[in-house]
Coordinates of C-alpha atoms and ligand atoms in Angstrom, one line a residue:
M13 CA 74.9 90.0 132.3
A14 CA 74.7 91.2 128.7
E15 CA 77.6 90.1 126.4
A16 CA 80.3 92.6 125.5
R17 CA 80.0 95.0 122.6
I18 CA 82.4 93.8 119.9
I19 CA 84.7 96.6 118.8
D20 CA 84.8 96.4 115.0
G21 CA 88.3 97.5 114.2
K22 CA 88.0 96.5 110.6
A23 CA 85.0 98.9 110.0
F24 CA 86.7 101.7 111.9
A25 CA 90.0 101.2 109.9
D26 CA 88.0 101.2 106.6
R27 CA 86.5 104.6 107.6
L28 CA 89.9 105.9 108.7
R29 CA 91.5 104.8 105.4
A30 CA 88.8 106.6 103.5
R31 CA 89.4 109.8 105.6
V32 CA 93.2 109.5 105.0
A33 CA 92.6 109.1 101.3
E34 CA 90.5 112.3 101.3
R35 CA 93.3 114.1 103.2
A36 CA 95.9 112.9 100.8
A37 CA 93.8 114.1 97.9
K38 CA 93.4 117.6 99.4
V39 CA 97.2 117.9 100.1
K40 CA 97.8 117.0 96.5
Q41 CA 95.2 119.4 95.1
Q42 CA 96.0 122.3 97.4
H43 CA 99.8 122.0 97.7
G44 CA 100.9 119.7 94.9
I45 CA 102.3 117.3 97.3
T46 CA 101.7 113.5 97.0
P47 CA 102.4 111.9 100.3
G48 CA 105.0 109.1 99.7
L49 CA 106.0 106.1 101.7
A50 CA 109.2 104.0 101.2
A51 CA 108.9 100.5 102.5
V52 CA 112.2 98.6 102.8
L53 CA 112.2 94.8 103.1
V54 CA 115.4 93.0 103.7
G55 CA 115.5 89.3 103.1
D56 CA 112.7 86.9 102.3
D57 CA 110.8 86.3 105.6
P58 CA 107.3 85.3 104.3
A59 CA 105.4 87.0 107.1
S60 CA 107.3 90.2 106.7
A61 CA 106.8 90.0 102.9
V62 CA 103.0 89.8 103.4
Y63 CA 103.0 92.7 105.9
V64 CA 105.0 94.9 103.5
R65 CA 102.9 94.0 100.5
N66 CA 99.7 94.8 102.4
K67 CA 101.1 98.2 103.5
E68 CA 102.1 99.1 100.0
K69 CA 98.7 98.1 98.6
A70 CA 97.0 100.3 101.2
V71 CA 99.3 103.2 100.3
A72 CA 98.4 102.9 96.7
E73 CA 94.7 102.6 97.4
A74 CA 94.8 105.8 99.5
G75 CA 96.2 107.6 96.4
M76 CA 99.6 108.0 97.9
A77 CA 103.0 107.2 96.3
S78 CA 104.7 104.0 97.2
F79 CA 108.4 103.5 96.9
P80 CA 109.2 99.7 97.4
H81 CA 112.7 98.6 98.2
R82 CA 113.5 94.9 98.3
L83 CA 117.1 94.0 99.4
P84 CA 118.6 90.5 99.6
A85 CA 119.1 88.7 102.9
T86 CA 122.9 89.2 102.5
T87 CA 122.6 93.0 102.5
S88 CA 125.2 94.6 104.8
E89 CA 124.5 97.2 107.5
A90 CA 126.5 99.7 105.5
E91 CA 124.4 99.1 102.4
L92 CA 121.1 99.5 104.3
L93 CA 122.4 102.6 106.0
A94 CA 123.3 104.0 102.6
L95 CA 119.7 103.4 101.4
V96 CA 118.2 105.0 104.5
A97 CA 120.4 108.1 103.9
K98 CA 119.2 108.3 100.3
L99 CA 115.6 108.0 101.4
N100 CA 116.1 110.6 104.1
A101 CA 117.4 113.1 101.4
D102 CA 114.6 112.4 98.9
P103 CA 111.9 115.1 99.1
A104 CA 109.3 112.9 97.4
I105 CA 109.5 110.5 100.3
H106 CA 107.7 111.6 103.5
G107 CA 107.6 108.3 105.4
I108 CA 110.3 105.5 105.7
L109 CA 109.4 102.1 107.0
V110 CA 112.1 99.5 107.5
Q111 CA 110.3 96.2 108.2
L112 CA 111.6 94.4 111.3
P113 CA 113.1 91.9 112.1
L114 CA 116.3 92.5 110.1
P115 CA 118.9 89.8 109.2
K116 CA 121.3 89.1 112.0
Q117 CA 124.3 90.9 110.4
I118 CA 122.4 94.2 110.7
N119 CA 122.0 96.0 114.0
A120 CA 118.3 97.1 114.0
E121 CA 118.9 99.9 116.5
R122 CA 121.4 101.6 114.2
I123 CA 118.9 101.5 111.4
V124 CA 116.1 102.9 113.5
D125 CA 118.4 105.6 114.7
A126 CA 119.4 106.5 111.1
V127 CA 115.9 107.2 109.9
D128 CA 115.1 111.0 109.9
P129 CA 112.7 111.4 112.9
A130 CA 110.5 113.6 110.6
K131 CA 110.0 110.6 108.3
D132 CA 109.8 107.9 111.0
V133 CA 106.2 106.9 110.4
D134 CA 106.7 103.8 112.7
G135 CA 107.4 106.2 115.6
F136 CA 110.4 104.0 116.7
H137 CA 113.2 106.6 116.6
P138 CA 114.4 107.6 120.0
V139 CA 113.5 111.3 119.3
N140 CA 109.9 110.3 118.6
V141 CA 109.9 108.0 121.7
G142 CA 111.2 111.0 123.8
R143 CA 108.6 113.3 122.3
L144 CA 105.8 110.9 123.2
A145 CA 107.1 110.5 126.7
S146 CA 107.4 114.2 127.2
G147 CA 104.0 115.1 125.7
R148 CA 105.4 116.8 122.6
E149 CA 104.3 116.6 119.0
G150 CA 106.0 113.7 117.1
L151 CA 105.1 110.5 115.2
V152 CA 103.4 107.9 117.3
P153 CA 103.8 104.1 116.8
C154 CA 100.9 102.8 114.6
T155 CA 99.5 99.9 116.7
P156 CA 99.1 101.8 120.0
L157 CA 97.8 104.8 118.1
G158 CA 95.1 102.6 116.5
C159 CA 94.3 101.1 120.0
M160 CA 93.8 104.7 121.4
M161 CA 91.4 105.5 118.5
L162 CA 89.3 102.4 119.2
L163 CA 89.3 103.2 123.0
E164 CA 88.2 106.8 122.5
D165 CA 85.5 105.7 120.0
T166 CA 84.2 103.2 122.5
L167 CA 84.5 105.1 125.7
G168 CA 84.7 108.8 124.8
T169 CA 87.0 110.3 127.5
L170 CA 89.4 107.9 129.1
E171 CA 90.2 110.3 132.0
G172 CA 90.5 108.8 135.4
K173 CA 90.2 105.2 134.2
D174 CA 92.4 102.4 135.6
A175 CA 94.3 101.1 132.6
V176 CA 96.5 98.0 132.7
V177 CA 98.8 97.2 129.8
V178 CA 100.2 93.7 129.7
G179 CA 103.5 93.7 127.8
R180 CA 106.3 96.3 127.8
S181 CA 107.7 96.1 124.3
N182 CA 109.0 99.2 122.6
I183 CA 106.6 98.9 119.7
V184 CA 103.4 98.2 121.6
G185 CA 103.4 98.1 125.4
K186 CA 105.5 101.1 126.3
P187 CA 104.0 103.6 123.8
M188 CA 100.5 102.3 124.7
A189 CA 101.1 103.1 128.3
A190 CA 102.5 106.6 127.4
L191 CA 99.4 107.3 125.3
L192 CA 97.0 106.2 128.1
L193 CA 98.9 108.3 130.6
A194 CA 98.7 111.3 128.3
A195 CA 94.9 110.6 128.2
N196 CA 94.9 110.9 132.0
C197 CA 94.4 107.3 132.8
T198 CA 96.0 105.7 135.9
V199 CA 98.4 103.3 134.2
T200 CA 99.9 100.0 135.3
I201 CA 102.4 98.2 133.0
A202 CA 102.5 94.4 133.6
H203 CA 105.0 92.0 132.2
S204 CA 106.5 88.5 132.6
R205 CA 107.8 89.3 136.1
T206 CA 104.5 90.8 137.4
T207 CA 103.3 89.1 140.6
D208 CA 99.7 87.9 140.5
L209 CA 98.9 89.1 137.0
P210 CA 95.2 88.0 137.1
A211 CA 94.7 90.3 140.2
V212 CA 96.4 93.2 138.5
C213 CA 94.3 92.7 135.3
R214 CA 91.1 92.5 137.4
R215 CA 91.7 96.2 138.5
A216 CA 91.5 97.4 135.0
D217 CA 88.7 99.5 133.5
I218 CA 90.8 99.3 130.3
L219 CA 92.8 96.2 129.7
V220 CA 95.3 96.1 126.8
A221 CA 96.9 92.7 126.1
A222 CA 100.1 92.8 124.0
V223 CA 102.0 89.7 125.0
G224 CA 102.1 87.2 122.1
R225 CA 100.7 84.3 124.1
A226 CA 97.6 82.7 122.7
E227 CA 94.5 83.2 125.0
M228 CA 96.6 83.9 128.1
V229 CA 94.2 86.4 129.6
R230 CA 91.2 84.4 130.9
G231 CA 87.6 85.5 131.5
D232 CA 88.0 85.6 135.3
W233 CA 91.0 88.1 134.9
I234 CA 88.6 90.7 133.6
Q235 CA 86.6 93.2 135.7
P236 CA 82.9 93.0 134.7
G237 CA 82.2 95.8 132.2
A238 CA 85.9 96.5 131.4
T239 CA 87.0 97.5 127.9
V240 CA 89.5 94.9 126.5
I241 CA 91.9 95.6 123.7
D242 CA 93.6 92.5 122.4
V243 CA 96.7 93.3 120.4
G244 CA 98.0 89.7 120.2
I245 CA 98.2 87.8 116.9
N246 CA 98.9 84.1 117.5
R247 CA 98.6 81.3 115.0
V248 CA 97.3 78.1 116.6
P249 CA 96.1 74.7 115.3
G250 CA 92.5 75.0 113.9
A251 CA 89.5 72.7 114.3
E252 CA 90.3 70.7 111.1
P253 CA 93.6 68.7 111.0
G254 CA 96.4 70.6 109.2
K255 CA 94.5 73.9 109.4
T256 CA 95.5 76.9 111.5
K257 CA 93.6 79.9 112.9
L258 CA 94.5 83.3 114.4
V259 CA 93.7 84.0 118.1
G260 CA 94.6 86.9 120.4
D261 CA 96.2 87.1 123.8
V262 CA 92.7 87.1 125.4
A263 CA 90.4 84.0 125.6
F264 CA 87.7 85.7 123.5
A265 CA 84.7 83.5 124.3
E266 CA 85.2 83.7 128.0
A267 CA 86.1 87.4 128.0
K268 CA 83.1 88.5 126.0
A269 CA 80.8 87.1 128.6
V270 CA 82.4 89.4 131.2
A271 CA 83.8 92.5 129.4
G272 CA 81.7 95.6 128.5
A273 CA 83.5 95.8 125.1
I274 CA 86.2 93.8 123.4
T275 CA 88.2 93.7 120.2
P276 CA 88.1 90.4 118.2
V277 CA 91.1 88.7 116.6
P278 CA 91.2 89.0 113.7
G279 CA 89.3 92.2 112.8
G280 CA 90.1 94.3 115.9
V281 CA 93.5 96.0 116.3
G282 CA 95.2 94.5 113.3
P283 CA 93.5 96.5 110.6
M284 CA 94.1 99.7 112.6
T285 CA 97.9 99.4 112.3
I286 CA 98.0 99.9 108.5
A287 CA 95.3 102.7 108.6
C288 CA 97.4 104.5 111.2
L289 CA 100.6 104.1 109.1
L290 CA 98.8 105.9 106.2
A291 CA 97.6 108.6 108.6
N292 CA 101.1 109.1 109.9
T293 CA 102.5 109.4 106.3
V294 CA 100.0 112.2 105.5
T295 CA 100.8 113.9 108.8
A296 CA 104.6 113.6 108.1
A297 CA 104.2 115.0 104.5
C298 CA 102.3 118.0 105.8
R299 CA 104.7 118.8 108.6
Q300 CA 107.7 118.4 106.3
N301 CA 106.2 121.0 104.0
G302 CA 104.9 123.3 106.7
V303 CA 101.3 122.9 105.7
A304 CA 98.3 122.1 108.1
V305 CA 97.0 118.5 108.1
P306 CA 93.6 118.8 106.4
Ligands
NAP23 N1 97.8 94.1 115.7 C1 99.0 94.4 115.3 O1 99.1 95.1 114.3 C2 100.2 94.0 116.0 C3 101.4 94.8 116.0 C4 102.4 94.5 116.8 C5 102.4 93.3 117.6 N2 101.3 92.6 117.5 C6 101.1 91.3 118.4 O2 101.1 91.7 119.7 C7 101.7 90.8 120.5 C8 102.8 91.5 121.3 O3 103.8 92.0 120.4 P1 105.1 92.7 120.9 O4 105.9 93.0 119.7 O5 104.8 93.7 121.9 O6 105.8 91.4 121.7 P2 107.2 91.2 122.5 O7 108.2 92.2 122.1 O8 107.5 89.8 122.4 O9 106.7 91.6 124.0 C9 105.9 90.8 124.7 C10 105.7 91.4 126.1 O10 104.8 90.5 126.8 C11 105.4 90.2 128.1 N3 105.1 88.8 128.5 C12 105.5 87.6 127.9 N4 105.0 86.6 128.5 C13 104.3 87.1 129.6 C14 103.6 86.5 130.6 N5 103.5 85.1 130.7 N6 102.9 87.3 131.5 C15 103.0 88.6 131.3 N7 103.7 89.2 130.4 C16 104.3 88.5 129.5 C17 106.9 90.3 127.9 O11 107.4 90.6 129.2 P3 109.0 90.9 129.5 O12 109.3 92.3 129.0 O13 109.1 90.7 130.9 O14 109.7 89.8 128.7 C18 107.0 91.5 126.9 O15 107.0 92.7 127.6 C19 102.2 89.7 119.6 O16 101.2 88.7 119.5 C20 102.3 90.4 118.2 O17 102.1 89.5 117.2 C21 100.2 92.9 116.8

């Protein structure tokens, strides 16, 4: 059988970022609005610092306004809530992103709940979660939104497909399942208590792995010709001593011999997340100002 088509998320994300930059320029030119994103980082977790820096760089490259906020690890919940309230009230800021995880003295749910749903470009606020679940317009979490774009680009219509999502987190698995359902797939959500996970996965025309376990999904879990979206980002020891590398939740070499199409790690879903954050920020800016998204 032919090897799977490799879904080039990096190339798709580059095109999306260029389109978003064009949209941002039009909004600026036609309405005098510069879409603005405030990224809040509390503490000095190195991985979070890299994520936030990359997001801010992408915002600037798209010609949008970036409002960085760095707070010490000792920040209290009240202090962070006060900052969120200030950002909610600032008309130059259309998107607010509070990088998770937060230090343990801060209740993350209270912070997520405090962000104005109209500015919640991560799509984590319960109002946006409810809108997604009930098929209403809202802001959709970036990673699953990016996965849907890759799937639609690969398959065209998703209607009637059997989709299996492995993982039920609030940020990936659950919103992914809601989006697939909205696209008229027949959706199964699998998790750590699922019985006979390989057999459940083998039913899938579309298999989305969002688990956080390196190469857990094996080649013989995949239906021949299935489309596989690997959300996992796992750092594992590399070939050379002392070196590491990134792998997904799917055993890529085995899977690509069976699947019809598959996202690589890195270069698949990862770059889509930031591109979708930019897209959400432009969308939020337009909606807050009552203008059409160009
Ligand atoms: N590409 C990106 O931009 C991006 C964005 C976000 C996350 N990620 C990556 O995606 C992965 C998942 O992230 P997450 O935040 O959704 O993780 P998470 O919150 O830890 O959730 C993991 C999910 O996987 C399930 N699971 C764990 N072990 C399992 C097993 N042995 N069999 C079946 N299911 C199992 C868990 O089930 P239970 O609910 O039963 O515990 C849980 O629902 C991670 O590698 C993360 O780094 C990538």
